[in-house]
Coordinates of C-alpha atoms in Angstrom, one line a residue:
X25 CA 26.3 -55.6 15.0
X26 CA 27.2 -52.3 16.7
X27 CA 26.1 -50.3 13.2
X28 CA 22.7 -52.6 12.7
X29 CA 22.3 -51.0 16.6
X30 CA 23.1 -47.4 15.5
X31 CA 20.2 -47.7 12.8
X32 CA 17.9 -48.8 14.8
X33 CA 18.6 -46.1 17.3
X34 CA 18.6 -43.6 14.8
X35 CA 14.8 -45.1 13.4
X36 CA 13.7 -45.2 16.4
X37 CA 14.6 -41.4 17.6
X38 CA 13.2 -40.1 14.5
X39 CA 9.9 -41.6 15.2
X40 CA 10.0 -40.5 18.5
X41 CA 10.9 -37.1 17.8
X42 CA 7.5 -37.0 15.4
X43 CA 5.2 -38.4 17.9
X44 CA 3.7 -38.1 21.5
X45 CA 3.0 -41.0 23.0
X46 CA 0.6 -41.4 26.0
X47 CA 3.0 -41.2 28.8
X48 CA 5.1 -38.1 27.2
X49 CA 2.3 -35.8 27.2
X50 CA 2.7 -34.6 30.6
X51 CA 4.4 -31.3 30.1
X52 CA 5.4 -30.4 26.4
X53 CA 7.1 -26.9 25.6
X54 CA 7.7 -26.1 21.3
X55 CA 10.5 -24.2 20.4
X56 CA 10.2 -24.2 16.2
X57 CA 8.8 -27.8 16.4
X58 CA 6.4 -29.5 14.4
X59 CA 4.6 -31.9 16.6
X60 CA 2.3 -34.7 15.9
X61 CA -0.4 -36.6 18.3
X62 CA -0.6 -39.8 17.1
X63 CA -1.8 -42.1 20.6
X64 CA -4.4 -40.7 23.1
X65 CA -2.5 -38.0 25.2
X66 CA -3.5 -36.7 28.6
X67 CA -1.7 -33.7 30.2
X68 CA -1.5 -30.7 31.3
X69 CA -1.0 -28.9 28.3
X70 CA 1.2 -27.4 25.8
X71 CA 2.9 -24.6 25.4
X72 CA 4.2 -23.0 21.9
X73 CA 7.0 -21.2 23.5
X74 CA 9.0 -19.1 20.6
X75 CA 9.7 -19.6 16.9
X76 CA 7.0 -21.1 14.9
X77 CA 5.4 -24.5 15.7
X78 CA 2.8 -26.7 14.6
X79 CA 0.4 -29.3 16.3
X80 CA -1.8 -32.1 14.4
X81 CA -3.9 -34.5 16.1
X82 CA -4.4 -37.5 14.6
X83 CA -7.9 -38.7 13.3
X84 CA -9.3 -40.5 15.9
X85 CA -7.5 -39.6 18.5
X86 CA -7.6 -38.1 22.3
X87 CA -5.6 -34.8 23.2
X88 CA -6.6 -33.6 26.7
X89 CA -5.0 -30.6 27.9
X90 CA -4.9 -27.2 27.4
X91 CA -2.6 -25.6 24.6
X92 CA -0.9 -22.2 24.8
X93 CA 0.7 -19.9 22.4
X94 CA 2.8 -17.5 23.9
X95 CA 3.3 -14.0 22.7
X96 CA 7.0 -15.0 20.6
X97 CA 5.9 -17.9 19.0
X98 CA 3.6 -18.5 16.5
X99 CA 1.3 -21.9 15.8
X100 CA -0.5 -23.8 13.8
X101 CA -2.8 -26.7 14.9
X102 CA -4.8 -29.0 12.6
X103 CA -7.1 -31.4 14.8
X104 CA -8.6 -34.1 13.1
X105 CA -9.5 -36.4 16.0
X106 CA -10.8 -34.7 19.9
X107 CA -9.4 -31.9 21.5
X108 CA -10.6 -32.1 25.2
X109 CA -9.6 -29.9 28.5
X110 CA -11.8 -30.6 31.4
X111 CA -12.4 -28.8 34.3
X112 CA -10.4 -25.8 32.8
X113 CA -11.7 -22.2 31.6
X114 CA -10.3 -22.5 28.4
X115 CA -9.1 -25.4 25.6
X116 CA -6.7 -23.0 23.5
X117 CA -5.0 -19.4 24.6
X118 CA -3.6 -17.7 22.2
X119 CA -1.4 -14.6 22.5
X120 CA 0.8 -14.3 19.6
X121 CA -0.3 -15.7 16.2
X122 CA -2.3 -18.5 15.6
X123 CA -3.8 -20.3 12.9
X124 CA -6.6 -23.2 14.1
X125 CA -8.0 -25.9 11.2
X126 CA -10.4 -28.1 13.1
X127 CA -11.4 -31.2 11.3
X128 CA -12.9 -32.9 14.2
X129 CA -13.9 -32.0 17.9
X130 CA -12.6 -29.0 20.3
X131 CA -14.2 -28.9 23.5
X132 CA -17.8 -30.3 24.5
X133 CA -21.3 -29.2 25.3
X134 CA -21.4 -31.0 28.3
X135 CA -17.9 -29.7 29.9
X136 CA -19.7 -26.3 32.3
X137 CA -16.0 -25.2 33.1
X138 CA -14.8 -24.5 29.3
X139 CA -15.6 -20.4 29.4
X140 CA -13.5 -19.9 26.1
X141 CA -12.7 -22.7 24.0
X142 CA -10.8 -20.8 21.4
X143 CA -9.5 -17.3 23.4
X144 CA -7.3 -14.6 21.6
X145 CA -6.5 -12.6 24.3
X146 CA -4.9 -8.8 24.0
X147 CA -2.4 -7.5 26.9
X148 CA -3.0 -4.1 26.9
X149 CA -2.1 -2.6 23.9
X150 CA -0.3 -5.8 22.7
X151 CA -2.6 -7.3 20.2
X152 CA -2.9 -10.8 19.4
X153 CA -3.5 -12.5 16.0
X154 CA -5.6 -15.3 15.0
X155 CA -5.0 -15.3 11.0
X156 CA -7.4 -18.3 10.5
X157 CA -10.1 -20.4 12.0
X158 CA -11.6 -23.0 10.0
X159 CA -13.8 -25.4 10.9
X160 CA -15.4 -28.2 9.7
X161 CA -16.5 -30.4 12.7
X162 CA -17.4 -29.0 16.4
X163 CA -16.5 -26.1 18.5
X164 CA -18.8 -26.7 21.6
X165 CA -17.9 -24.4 24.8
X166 CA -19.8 -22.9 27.7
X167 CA -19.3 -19.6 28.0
X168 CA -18.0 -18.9 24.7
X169 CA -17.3 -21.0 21.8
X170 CA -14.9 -18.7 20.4
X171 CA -13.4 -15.2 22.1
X172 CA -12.2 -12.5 20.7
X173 CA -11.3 -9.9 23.5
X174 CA -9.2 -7.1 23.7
X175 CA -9.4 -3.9 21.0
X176 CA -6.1 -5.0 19.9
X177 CA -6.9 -8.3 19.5
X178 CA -7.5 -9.6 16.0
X179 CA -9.1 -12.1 13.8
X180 CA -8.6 -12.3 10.0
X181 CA -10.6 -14.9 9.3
X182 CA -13.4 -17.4 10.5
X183 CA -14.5 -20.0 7.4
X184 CA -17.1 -22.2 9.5
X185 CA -19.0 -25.5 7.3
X186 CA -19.2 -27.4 10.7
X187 CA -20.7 -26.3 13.9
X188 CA -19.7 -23.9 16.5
X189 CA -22.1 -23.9 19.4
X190 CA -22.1 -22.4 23.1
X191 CA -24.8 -22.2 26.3
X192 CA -24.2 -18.1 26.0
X193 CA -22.3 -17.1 23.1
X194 CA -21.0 -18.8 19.3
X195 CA -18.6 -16.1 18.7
X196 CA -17.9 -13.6 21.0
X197 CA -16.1 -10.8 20.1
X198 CA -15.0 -6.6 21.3
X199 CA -12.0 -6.3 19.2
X200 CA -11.7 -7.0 15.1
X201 CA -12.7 -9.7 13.3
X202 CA -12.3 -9.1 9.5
X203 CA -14.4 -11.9 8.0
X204 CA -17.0 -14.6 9.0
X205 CA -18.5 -16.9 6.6
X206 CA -20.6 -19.3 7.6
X207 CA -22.4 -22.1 5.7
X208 CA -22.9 -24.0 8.6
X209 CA -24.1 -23.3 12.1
X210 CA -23.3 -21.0 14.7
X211 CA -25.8 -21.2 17.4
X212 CA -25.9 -20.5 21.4
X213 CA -28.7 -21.5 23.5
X214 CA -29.0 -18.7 26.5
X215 CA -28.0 -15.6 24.7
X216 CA -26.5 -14.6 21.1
X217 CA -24.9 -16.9 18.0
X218 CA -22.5 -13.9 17.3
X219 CA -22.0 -10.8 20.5
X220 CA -20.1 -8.0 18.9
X221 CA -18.9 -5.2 20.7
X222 CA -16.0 -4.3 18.7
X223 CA -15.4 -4.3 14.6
X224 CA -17.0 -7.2 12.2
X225 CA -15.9 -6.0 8.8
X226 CA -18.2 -8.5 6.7
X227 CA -20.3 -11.3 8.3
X228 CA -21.2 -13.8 5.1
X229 CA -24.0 -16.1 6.4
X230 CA -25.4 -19.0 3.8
X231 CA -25.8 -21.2 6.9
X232 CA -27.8 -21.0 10.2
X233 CA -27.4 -18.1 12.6
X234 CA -29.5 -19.2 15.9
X235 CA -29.7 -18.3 19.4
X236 CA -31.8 -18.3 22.5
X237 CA -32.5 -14.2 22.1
X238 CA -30.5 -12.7 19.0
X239 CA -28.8 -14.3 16.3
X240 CA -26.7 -11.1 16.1
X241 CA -26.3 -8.4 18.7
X242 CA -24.7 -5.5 17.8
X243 CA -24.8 -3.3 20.6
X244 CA -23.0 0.0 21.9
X245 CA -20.7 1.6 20.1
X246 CA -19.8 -2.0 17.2
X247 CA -20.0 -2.0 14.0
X248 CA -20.4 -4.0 11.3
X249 CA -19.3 -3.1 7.7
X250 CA -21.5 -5.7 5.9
X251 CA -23.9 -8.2 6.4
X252 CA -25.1 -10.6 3.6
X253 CA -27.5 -13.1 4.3
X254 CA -29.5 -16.5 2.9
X255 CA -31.2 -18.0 6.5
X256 CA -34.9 -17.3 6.6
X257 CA -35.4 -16.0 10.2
X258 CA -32.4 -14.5 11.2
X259 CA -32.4 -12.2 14.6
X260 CA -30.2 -9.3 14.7
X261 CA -30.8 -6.5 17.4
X262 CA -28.8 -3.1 17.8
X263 CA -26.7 -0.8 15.3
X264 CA -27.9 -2.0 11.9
X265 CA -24.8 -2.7 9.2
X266 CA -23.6 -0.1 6.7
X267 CA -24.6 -2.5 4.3
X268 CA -27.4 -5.3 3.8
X269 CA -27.1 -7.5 1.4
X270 CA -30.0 -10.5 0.6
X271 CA -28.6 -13.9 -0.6
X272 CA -31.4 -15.5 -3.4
X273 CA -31.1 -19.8 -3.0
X274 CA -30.9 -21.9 -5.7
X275 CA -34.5 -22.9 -4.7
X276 CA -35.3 -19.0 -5.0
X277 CA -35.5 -18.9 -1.5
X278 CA -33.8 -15.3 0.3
X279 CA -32.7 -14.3 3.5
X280 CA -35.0 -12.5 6.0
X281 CA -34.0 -10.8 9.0
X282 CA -35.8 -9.3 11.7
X283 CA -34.1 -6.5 12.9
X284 CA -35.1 -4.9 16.4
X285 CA -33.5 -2.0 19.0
X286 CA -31.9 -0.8 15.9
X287 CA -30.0 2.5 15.2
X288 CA -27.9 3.6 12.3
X289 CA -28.8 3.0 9.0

């Protein structure tokens, strides 16, 4: 009897060391822990403290609450069900190195407070990584859908098939983002789809690049190395790319941008 009790304490503390439930979400920090969301979980958020951690959501499920990478740790987080975080400026911080796969739903349209869903933020000259983001559901914010700020902040890579979609900016960016390639949609309604103000090395667009003024603004002293492109009507105002490349369909349809306020060559 007392060892059929010592298995079933055993089962039941693995179990419970590999899931959140509800009422266990209020305060969560990862020290080198793999953690997975399997019931809806409402607190007030998560924090990858050190090591290296990783976060899933479950299909179908809940997570509300903000989730915070700190600058010792790094973190990986695969969402496949609803990443929420009313009320609050932003969904996930990062500030050491962070890898996102979102499968399903971060943030919403509808929430006015979410300023930066996905934020890599530098401090001072203490850059923060983002290696990937790759989305194939929704990345809806406010202010921006995804922030990049800080010259010594940096994104690797951004593989969008899904949507990511904000009132002022899709992607906002002033410090370097290496790659973005988009076959889906990045879209803003008030301002730009993609704001750069720092370095874009390559910007790889088979998708839809839309906006309420520019698609693409490029503006002060930004750059971006190249620019290839499918969408028929893409906006792009301010320092042109050092290189323009047009992208033929399979229906022999090509890419046409309208460039205005340009400068460079």
């Amino acid at each position: 009897m007392y060892e059929a009790i010592n298995v079933l304490t055993f089962i039941f503390v693995v179990i419970f060391s590999q899931n959140m439930s509800a009422e266990d979400c209020s305060s969560t920090s990862l020290t080198g822990d793999s953690l997975v969301i399997s019931t809806d979980c409402t607190g007030p958020g998560i924090t990858s403290s050190s090591n290296s951690n990783s976060i899933t959501i479950d299909s179908s499920i809940t997570y509300t609450g903000q989730i915070t990478n700190e600058t010792d740790a790094s973190l990986s987080i695969l969402n496949n069900g609803n990443h929420f975080n009313p009320d609050n400026e932003r969904y996930i911080r990062n500030y050491g190195i962070l890898g996102i796969t979102n499968n399903g739903v971060i943030g919403s349209s509808s929430d006015a407070a979410a300023d930066y869903v996905i934020d890599n933020q530098a401090d001072g000259s203490l850059g923060k990584t983002i290696t990937t983001i790759t989305n194939t559901g929704s990345i809806l914010g406010d202010d921006s859908a995804i922030r990049n700020y800080g010259s010594s902040s940096i994104i690797s890579n951004i593989t969008n098939s899904g949507t990511i979609s904000s009132r002022i900016y899709g992607i906002f960016n002033n410090g370097t983002i290496t790659n973005i390639n988009n076959t889906g949609t990045i879209q803003d309604t008030d301002q730009n789809g993609i704001r750069n103000l720092g370095t874009i090395t390559t910007i790889n667009n088979t998708g839809t690049i839309s906006s309420g003024v520019y698609g693409i603004l490029n503006s002060g002293t930004s750059t971006i190395t190249n620019l290839s492109n499918s969408q028929s009507g893409l906006t792009y105002s301010g320092n042109l790319p050092s290189n323009y490349n047009v992208i033929i369909g399979a229906t022999g349809a090509s890419g046409a941008t309208t460039f205005s306020n340009s400068s460079g060559s």
